Amino acid sequence: MKGLEVDNIYFAYGGARALAGASLRAEPGAIVTLLGSNGAGKTTTAKVIAGALMPASGSVSFDGVLLSGLPTHKVMRHGVVLVPEGRRVFSRMTIQENLLMGAYKENRQQRVAELLEKCFTTFPRLKERRSQLAGSLSGGEQQMLAIARGLMAEPRLLMLDEPSLGIMPKLVRGIFELIVEIAASGVSILLIEQNARASLDIASYAYVLDKGKIILEGAGRDLLADAFVQNAYLGT
Ligand SMILES: Nc1ncnc2c1ncn2[C@@H]1O[C@H](COP(=O)(O)OP(=O)(O)OP(=O)(O)O)[C@@H](O)[C@H]1O
Ligand SMILES: [Mg+2]
């Protein structure tokens, strides 16, 4: 199958089980939202997919290629990129240096220059401030930089862990619009969000994770209308 296929993964931190048989899929160009309360296992799922954590059992494949068992740098070579929780940009490096770090797998200078130019077209604010330290950006701008850096790696699967967390509400809309645009270019998106309403709104499909298991799944709009989801995650 094309895209991401996560099948029955288990993971424990020492003795503490975090994933207990989670399965999910994301086709090319799909926005797939992963909801769940604190500690449900969302970040752990993303880290297992990214190869940062090795599942105890179960498998992760992308475009039919088995990724589980490979280290992160090899997983990244298959186009799987994670923009982690807390938008870890390198605050003492410039914006441009941060972006260039994202193009790690490309060693042709001409291609790197093209990627940078494309990135600056999408993010004119980053272009204006390319020589400034990333630490001088606002939280929302740092999140944009973290996503832009992820795009420099030319992902085929982009995982975003809580991209709107701690961001001023008026900037959140821009982040969601950007995610829609990225997906429209054929990239699969795995979106982990606290902002359930906005993330279900743009999701083609969504999963609810609880104690390391998927307890509910369906089209974004169906979950928006689901009484359990409304009660547990939408505060209605
Ligand atoms: N490094 C770690 N060592 C031990 N336990 C951990 C570690 N990281 C996470 N856990 C535990 O694993 C479980 C899943 O955590 P995870 O971070 O995946 O949840 P999450 O759904 O991303 O939560 P949040 O919404 O708070 O980000 C939780 O019980 C958490 O306490
Ligand atoms: Mg998390």
mmCIF file of C-alpha atoms and ligand atoms in Angstrom:
data_model
loop_
_atom_site.group_PDB
_atom_site.id
_atom_site.type_symbol
_atom_site.label_atom_id
_atom_site.label_comp_id
_atom_site.label_asym_id
_atom_site.label_seq_id
_atom_site.Cartn_x
_atom_site.Cartn_y
_atom_site.Cartn_z
ATOM 1 C CA MET A 1 0.000 0.000 0.000
ATOM 2 C CA LYS A 2 1.007 3.651 -0.607
ATOM 3 C CA GLY A 3 1.663 5.862 2.380
ATOM 4 C CA LEU A 4 2.020 5.039 6.059
ATOM 5 C CA GLU A 5 0.905 1.784 7.600
ATOM 6 C CA VAL A 6 1.328 1.257 11.342
ATOM 7 C CA ASP A 7 0.307 -2.181 12.460
ATOM 8 C CA ASN A 8 -0.304 -3.291 16.037
ATOM 9 C CA ILE A 9 2.660 -1.563 17.711
ATOM 10 C CA TYR A 10 3.607 -2.128 21.311
ATOM 11 C CA PHE A 11 6.071 -0.038 23.257
ATOM 12 C CA ALA A 12 7.011 0.294 26.938
ATOM 13 C CA TYR A 13 9.350 2.725 28.717
ATOM 14 C CA GLY A 14 11.009 0.233 31.023
ATOM 15 C CA GLY A 15 8.055 -1.457 32.667
ATOM 16 C CA ALA A 16 5.567 1.266 31.806
ATOM 17 C CA ARG A 17 3.484 0.352 28.773
ATOM 18 C CA ALA A 18 2.827 3.311 26.491
ATOM 19 C CA LEU A 19 1.547 1.608 23.323
ATOM 20 C CA ALA A 20 -0.591 -1.508 23.428
ATOM 21 C CA GLY A 21 -1.355 -2.518 19.876
ATOM 22 C CA ALA A 22 -1.897 0.781 18.051
ATOM 23 C CA SER A 23 -2.611 0.645 14.305
ATOM 24 C CA LEU A 24 -3.158 3.485 11.852
ATOM 25 C CA ARG A 25 -2.812 4.492 8.215
ATOM 26 C CA ALA A 26 -2.170 7.645 6.242
ATOM 27 C CA GLU A 27 -2.430 7.721 2.460
ATOM 28 C CA PRO A 28 -0.483 10.166 0.289
ATOM 29 C CA GLY A 29 -1.943 13.659 0.571
ATOM 30 C CA ALA A 30 -4.152 12.714 3.531
ATOM 31 C CA ILE A 31 -4.294 14.674 6.759
ATOM 32 C CA VAL A 32 -4.658 12.145 9.531
ATOM 33 C CA THR A 33 -5.292 13.475 13.009
ATOM 34 C CA LEU A 34 -4.317 11.614 16.151
ATOM 35 C CA LEU A 35 -6.279 12.713 19.218
ATOM 36 C CA GLY A 36 -5.923 11.582 22.768
ATOM 37 C CA SER A 37 -5.625 12.953 26.278
ATOM 38 C CA ASN A 38 -2.323 13.590 28.059
ATOM 39 C CA GLY A 39 -0.267 10.433 28.310
ATOM 40 C CA ALA A 40 -2.369 8.525 25.742
ATOM 41 C CA GLY A 41 0.748 7.665 23.720
ATOM 42 C CA LYS A 42 0.573 10.164 20.841
ATOM 43 C CA THR A 43 4.179 11.365 21.022
ATOM 44 C CA THR A 44 5.369 7.803 21.559
ATOM 45 C CA THR A 45 3.532 6.750 18.379
ATOM 46 C CA ALA A 46 5.244 9.513 16.387
ATOM 47 C CA LYS A 47 8.648 8.578 17.825
ATOM 48 C CA VAL A 48 8.181 4.921 16.966
ATOM 49 C CA ILE A 49 7.226 5.847 13.383
ATOM 50 C CA ALA A 50 10.265 8.160 13.172
ATOM 51 C CA GLY A 51 12.555 5.356 14.334
ATOM 52 C CA ALA A 52 13.540 7.231 17.506
ATOM 53 C CA LEU A 53 12.011 4.410 19.572
ATOM 54 C CA MET A 54 12.001 0.750 18.617
ATOM 55 C CA PRO A 55 8.635 -1.004 19.042
ATOM 56 C CA ALA A 56 8.615 -4.185 21.116
ATOM 57 C CA SER A 57 6.385 -5.687 18.450
ATOM 58 C CA GLY A 58 4.278 -4.634 15.496
ATOM 59 C CA SER A 59 5.432 -2.908 12.327
ATOM 60 C CA VAL A 60 5.707 0.453 10.591
ATOM 61 C CA SER A 61 5.895 0.619 6.781
ATOM 62 C CA PHE A 62 5.903 3.433 4.312
ATOM 63 C CA ASP A 63 5.013 2.827 0.656
ATOM 64 C CA GLY A 64 5.316 -0.853 1.405
ATOM 65 C CA VAL A 65 8.859 -0.564 2.788
ATOM 66 C CA LEU A 66 9.305 -1.891 6.320
ATOM 67 C CA LEU A 67 10.758 0.918 8.480
ATOM 68 C CA SER A 68 10.459 -0.457 11.996
ATOM 69 C CA GLY A 69 13.859 -1.652 13.101
ATOM 70 C CA LEU A 70 15.677 1.059 11.148
ATOM 71 C CA PRO A 71 17.438 3.900 13.009
ATOM 72 C CA THR A 72 16.082 7.460 12.646
ATOM 73 C CA HIS A 73 18.545 8.623 10.005
ATOM 74 C CA LYS A 74 17.602 5.707 7.755
ATOM 75 C CA VAL A 75 13.879 6.254 8.363
ATOM 76 C CA MET A 76 14.342 9.919 7.382
ATOM 77 C CA ARG A 77 15.882 8.830 4.102
ATOM 78 C CA HIS A 78 12.514 7.295 3.262
ATOM 79 C CA GLY A 79 10.941 10.735 3.586
ATOM 80 C CA VAL A 80 9.562 10.413 7.114
ATOM 81 C CA VAL A 81 10.015 13.636 9.071
ATOM 82 C CA LEU A 82 8.889 14.512 12.604
ATOM 83 C CA VAL A 83 8.480 18.105 13.746
ATOM 84 C CA PRO A 84 8.671 17.431 17.485
ATOM 85 C CA GLU A 85 6.620 18.799 20.351
ATOM 86 C CA GLY A 86 7.932 22.125 21.604
ATOM 87 C CA ARG A 87 9.318 23.180 18.186
ATOM 88 C CA ARG A 88 12.969 22.682 18.987
ATOM 89 C CA VAL A 89 14.667 25.172 16.710
ATOM 90 C CA PHE A 90 18.331 25.986 17.256
ATOM 91 C CA SER A 91 17.858 29.343 18.920
ATOM 92 C CA ARG A 92 21.495 30.450 18.650
ATOM 93 C CA MET A 93 21.672 29.735 14.954
ATOM 94 C CA THR A 94 20.194 31.982 12.286
ATOM 95 C CA ILE A 95 16.930 31.215 10.575
ATOM 96 C CA GLN A 96 18.752 30.322 7.377
ATOM 97 C CA GLU A 97 21.169 28.013 9.230
ATOM 98 C CA ASN A 98 18.205 26.269 10.847
ATOM 99 C CA LEU A 99 16.617 25.739 7.440
ATOM 100 C CA LEU A 100 19.841 24.380 5.972
ATOM 101 C CA MET A 101 20.007 21.834 8.803
ATOM 102 C CA GLY A 102 16.710 20.497 7.470
ATOM 103 C CA ALA A 103 18.258 19.775 4.056
ATOM 104 C CA TYR A 104 20.691 17.330 5.652
ATOM 105 C CA LYS A 105 20.121 14.552 3.113
ATOM 106 C CA GLU A 106 20.764 16.704 0.042
ATOM 107 C CA ASN A 107 24.430 17.200 -0.788
ATOM 108 C CA ARG A 108 24.034 18.969 -4.150
ATOM 109 C CA GLN A 109 24.468 22.675 -3.403
ATOM 110 C CA GLN A 110 22.325 23.750 -6.333
ATOM 111 C CA ARG A 111 19.407 21.668 -5.065
ATOM 112 C CA VAL A 112 19.799 23.009 -1.519
ATOM 113 C CA ALA A 113 19.680 26.570 -2.898
ATOM 114 C CA GLU A 114 16.479 25.711 -4.801
ATOM 115 C CA LEU A 115 14.881 24.222 -1.694
ATOM 116 C CA LEU A 116 15.780 27.315 0.301
ATOM 117 C CA GLU A 117 14.343 29.613 -2.352
ATOM 118 C CA LYS A 118 11.115 27.591 -2.473
ATOM 119 C CA CYS A 119 10.915 27.743 1.302
ATOM 120 C CA PHE A 120 11.356 31.527 1.309
ATOM 121 C CA THR A 121 8.566 31.850 -1.256
ATOM 122 C CA THR A 122 6.232 29.971 1.102
ATOM 123 C CA PHE A 123 7.498 31.820 4.176
ATOM 124 C CA PRO A 124 8.321 35.434 3.227
ATOM 125 C CA ARG A 125 8.639 36.386 6.921
ATOM 126 C CA LEU A 126 11.474 33.926 7.306
ATOM 127 C CA LYS A 127 13.168 35.327 4.229
ATOM 128 C CA GLU A 128 13.095 38.875 5.601
ATOM 129 C CA ARG A 129 14.663 37.643 8.825
ATOM 130 C CA ARG A 130 16.941 34.953 7.418
ATOM 131 C CA SER A 131 20.081 36.334 9.116
ATOM 132 C CA GLN A 132 18.525 36.778 12.539
ATOM 133 C CA LEU A 133 18.897 34.281 15.352
ATOM 134 C CA ALA A 134 16.014 31.817 15.533
ATOM 135 C CA GLY A 135 15.716 32.621 19.240
ATOM 136 C CA SER A 136 14.570 36.133 18.343
ATOM 137 C CA LEU A 137 11.396 34.801 16.681
ATOM 138 C CA SER A 138 8.049 34.649 18.475
ATOM 139 C CA GLY A 139 6.637 31.250 19.426
ATOM 140 C CA GLY A 140 4.381 31.191 16.373
ATOM 141 C CA GLU A 141 7.234 32.139 14.066
ATOM 142 C CA GLN A 142 9.458 29.470 15.620
ATOM 143 C CA GLN A 143 6.757 26.907 14.913
ATOM 144 C CA MET A 144 6.643 28.070 11.291
ATOM 145 C CA LEU A 145 10.443 27.753 11.177
ATOM 146 C CA ALA A 146 10.284 24.232 12.631
ATOM 147 C CA ILE A 147 7.756 23.226 9.947
ATOM 148 C CA ALA A 148 9.772 24.965 7.214
ATOM 149 C CA ARG A 149 12.891 23.112 8.375
ATOM 150 C CA GLY A 150 10.944 19.847 8.144
ATOM 151 C CA LEU A 151 9.909 20.706 4.580
ATOM 152 C CA MET A 152 13.548 21.281 3.603
ATOM 153 C CA ALA A 153 13.965 17.510 3.983
ATOM 154 C CA GLU A 154 11.331 17.003 1.237
ATOM 155 C CA PRO A 155 9.119 14.760 3.375
ATOM 156 C CA ARG A 156 6.602 12.296 2.035
ATOM 157 C CA LEU A 157 5.223 11.881 5.526
ATOM 158 C CA LEU A 158 5.288 14.911 7.794
ATOM 159 C CA MET A 159 4.396 14.312 11.434
ATOM 160 C CA LEU A 160 3.549 17.379 13.498
ATOM 161 C CA ASP A 161 3.422 16.964 17.281
ATOM 162 C CA GLU A 162 1.156 19.645 18.774
ATOM 163 C CA PRO A 163 2.048 22.406 16.312
ATOM 164 C CA SER A 164 -0.490 24.870 17.730
ATOM 165 C CA LEU A 165 0.431 24.389 21.394
ATOM 166 C CA GLY A 166 1.317 27.678 23.085
ATOM 167 C CA ILE A 167 0.786 29.676 19.901
ATOM 168 C CA MET A 168 -1.275 32.872 19.855
ATOM 169 C CA PRO A 169 -4.787 32.010 18.591
ATOM 170 C CA LYS A 170 -4.561 34.429 15.676
ATOM 171 C CA LEU A 171 -1.487 32.604 14.339
ATOM 172 C CA VAL A 172 -2.977 29.143 14.759
ATOM 173 C CA ARG A 173 -5.176 29.506 11.693
ATOM 174 C CA GLY A 174 -2.083 30.174 9.560
ATOM 175 C CA ILE A 175 -0.500 26.950 10.785
ATOM 176 C CA PHE A 176 -3.586 24.915 9.917
ATOM 177 C CA GLU A 177 -3.802 26.544 6.480
ATOM 178 C CA LEU A 178 -0.185 25.666 5.897
ATOM 179 C CA ILE A 179 -0.818 22.029 6.843
ATOM 180 C CA VAL A 180 -3.658 21.863 4.309
ATOM 181 C CA GLU A 181 -1.352 23.273 1.619
ATOM 182 C CA ILE A 182 1.416 20.789 2.393
ATOM 183 C CA ALA A 183 -1.010 17.875 2.170
ATOM 184 C CA ALA A 184 -2.369 19.205 -1.126
ATOM 185 C CA SER A 185 1.128 18.787 -2.557
ATOM 186 C CA GLY A 186 0.836 15.027 -1.956
ATOM 187 C CA VAL A 187 2.574 14.737 1.422
ATOM 188 C CA SER A 188 0.896 12.533 4.045
ATOM 189 C CA ILE A 189 0.356 14.375 7.312
ATOM 190 C CA LEU A 190 0.101 12.867 10.766
ATOM 191 C CA LEU A 191 -1.217 15.640 12.961
ATOM 192 C CA ILE A 192 -1.117 15.330 16.739
ATOM 193 C CA GLU A 193 -3.198 18.055 18.306
ATOM 194 C CA GLN A 194 -4.833 19.288 21.493
ATOM 195 C CA ASN A 195 -6.899 21.618 19.331
ATOM 196 C CA ALA A 196 -9.338 18.869 18.447
ATOM 197 C CA ARG A 197 -11.878 21.003 16.654
ATOM 198 C CA ALA A 198 -9.479 22.650 14.201
ATOM 199 C CA SER A 199 -7.548 19.454 13.580
ATOM 200 C CA LEU A 200 -10.688 17.364 12.938
ATOM 201 C CA ASP A 201 -11.936 20.108 10.672
ATOM 202 C CA ILE A 202 -9.017 19.662 8.278
ATOM 203 C CA ALA A 203 -8.577 15.903 8.778
ATOM 204 C CA SER A 204 -9.496 13.408 6.091
ATOM 205 C CA TYR A 205 -9.359 10.725 8.756
ATOM 206 C CA ALA A 206 -8.808 10.669 12.493
ATOM 207 C CA TYR A 207 -7.958 8.278 15.295
ATOM 208 C CA VAL A 208 -8.501 8.543 19.019
ATOM 209 C CA LEU A 209 -5.760 6.992 21.103
ATOM 210 C CA ASP A 210 -6.354 5.999 24.715
ATOM 211 C CA LYS A 211 -3.864 4.145 26.924
ATOM 212 C CA GLY A 212 -1.828 3.151 23.898
ATOM 213 C CA LYS A 213 -4.742 1.779 21.867
ATOM 214 C CA ILE A 214 -6.944 3.198 19.142
ATOM 215 C CA ILE A 215 -10.424 3.318 20.653
ATOM 216 C CA LEU A 216 -12.219 5.195 17.869
ATOM 217 C CA GLU A 217 -11.559 6.151 14.251
ATOM 218 C CA GLY A 218 -13.393 7.687 11.345
ATOM 219 C CA ALA A 219 -13.621 10.567 8.913
ATOM 220 C CA GLY A 220 -12.746 13.918 10.531
ATOM 221 C CA ARG A 221 -16.266 15.265 10.171
ATOM 222 C CA ASP A 222 -17.810 12.093 11.602
ATOM 223 C CA LEU A 223 -15.651 12.342 14.716
ATOM 224 C CA LEU A 224 -16.550 16.032 15.048
ATOM 225 C CA ALA A 225 -20.180 14.928 15.271
ATOM 226 C CA ASP A 226 -19.467 11.993 17.588
ATOM 227 C CA ALA A 227 -20.963 12.362 21.070
ATOM 228 C CA PHE A 228 -17.997 10.723 22.826
ATOM 229 C CA VAL A 229 -15.468 12.933 21.024
ATOM 230 C CA GLN A 230 -17.528 16.036 21.709
ATOM 231 C CA ASN A 231 -17.728 15.202 25.359
ATOM 232 C CA ALA A 232 -14.114 14.130 25.852
ATOM 233 C CA TYR A 233 -12.199 16.427 23.490
ATOM 234 C CA LEU A 234 -14.387 19.250 22.274
ATOM 235 C CA GLY A 235 -15.788 20.368 25.610
ATOM 236 C CA THR A 236 -19.346 20.484 24.334
HETATM 237 N N1 LIG B 1 10.760 9.104 28.524
HETATM 238 C C1 LIG B 1 9.775 8.482 29.171
HETATM 239 N N2 LIG B 1 10.031 7.649 30.204
HETATM 240 C C2 LIG B 1 9.036 7.011 30.864
HETATM 241 N N3 LIG B 1 7.733 7.138 30.553
HETATM 242 C C3 LIG B 1 7.405 7.943 29.546
HETATM 243 C C4 LIG B 1 8.400 8.668 28.807
HETATM 244 N N4 LIG B 1 7.785 9.401 27.843
HETATM 245 C C5 LIG B 1 6.462 9.157 27.995
HETATM 246 N N5 LIG B 1 6.231 8.287 29.003
HETATM 247 C C6 LIG B 1 4.924 7.746 29.426
HETATM 248 O O1 LIG B 1 4.351 7.065 28.326
HETATM 249 C C7 LIG B 1 2.954 7.346 28.204
HETATM 250 C C8 LIG B 1 2.670 7.957 26.848
HETATM 251 O O2 LIG B 1 3.323 9.208 26.763
HETATM 252 P P1 LIG B 1 3.285 10.127 25.469
HETATM 253 O O3 LIG B 1 4.259 11.225 25.676
HETATM 254 O O4 LIG B 1 3.415 9.293 24.273
HETATM 255 O O5 LIG B 1 1.787 10.683 25.552
HETATM 256 P P2 LIG B 1 1.080 11.855 24.752
HETATM 257 O O6 LIG B 1 -0.209 11.295 24.266
HETATM 258 O O7 LIG B 1 2.009 12.431 23.746
HETATM 259 O O8 LIG B 1 0.758 12.901 25.907
HETATM 260 P P3 LIG B 1 0.762 14.518 25.899
HETATM 261 O O9 LIG B 1 -0.592 14.925 25.399
HETATM 262 O O10 LIG B 1 0.926 14.865 27.338
HETATM 263 O O11 LIG B 1 1.889 15.000 25.034
HETATM 264 C C9 LIG B 1 2.623 8.253 29.390
HETATM 265 O O12 LIG B 1 2.139 7.447 30.419
HETATM 266 C C10 LIG B 1 3.953 8.864 29.748
HETATM 267 O O13 LIG B 1 3.998 9.182 31.115
HETATM 268 MG MG MG B 2 2.831 14.281 23.459
#
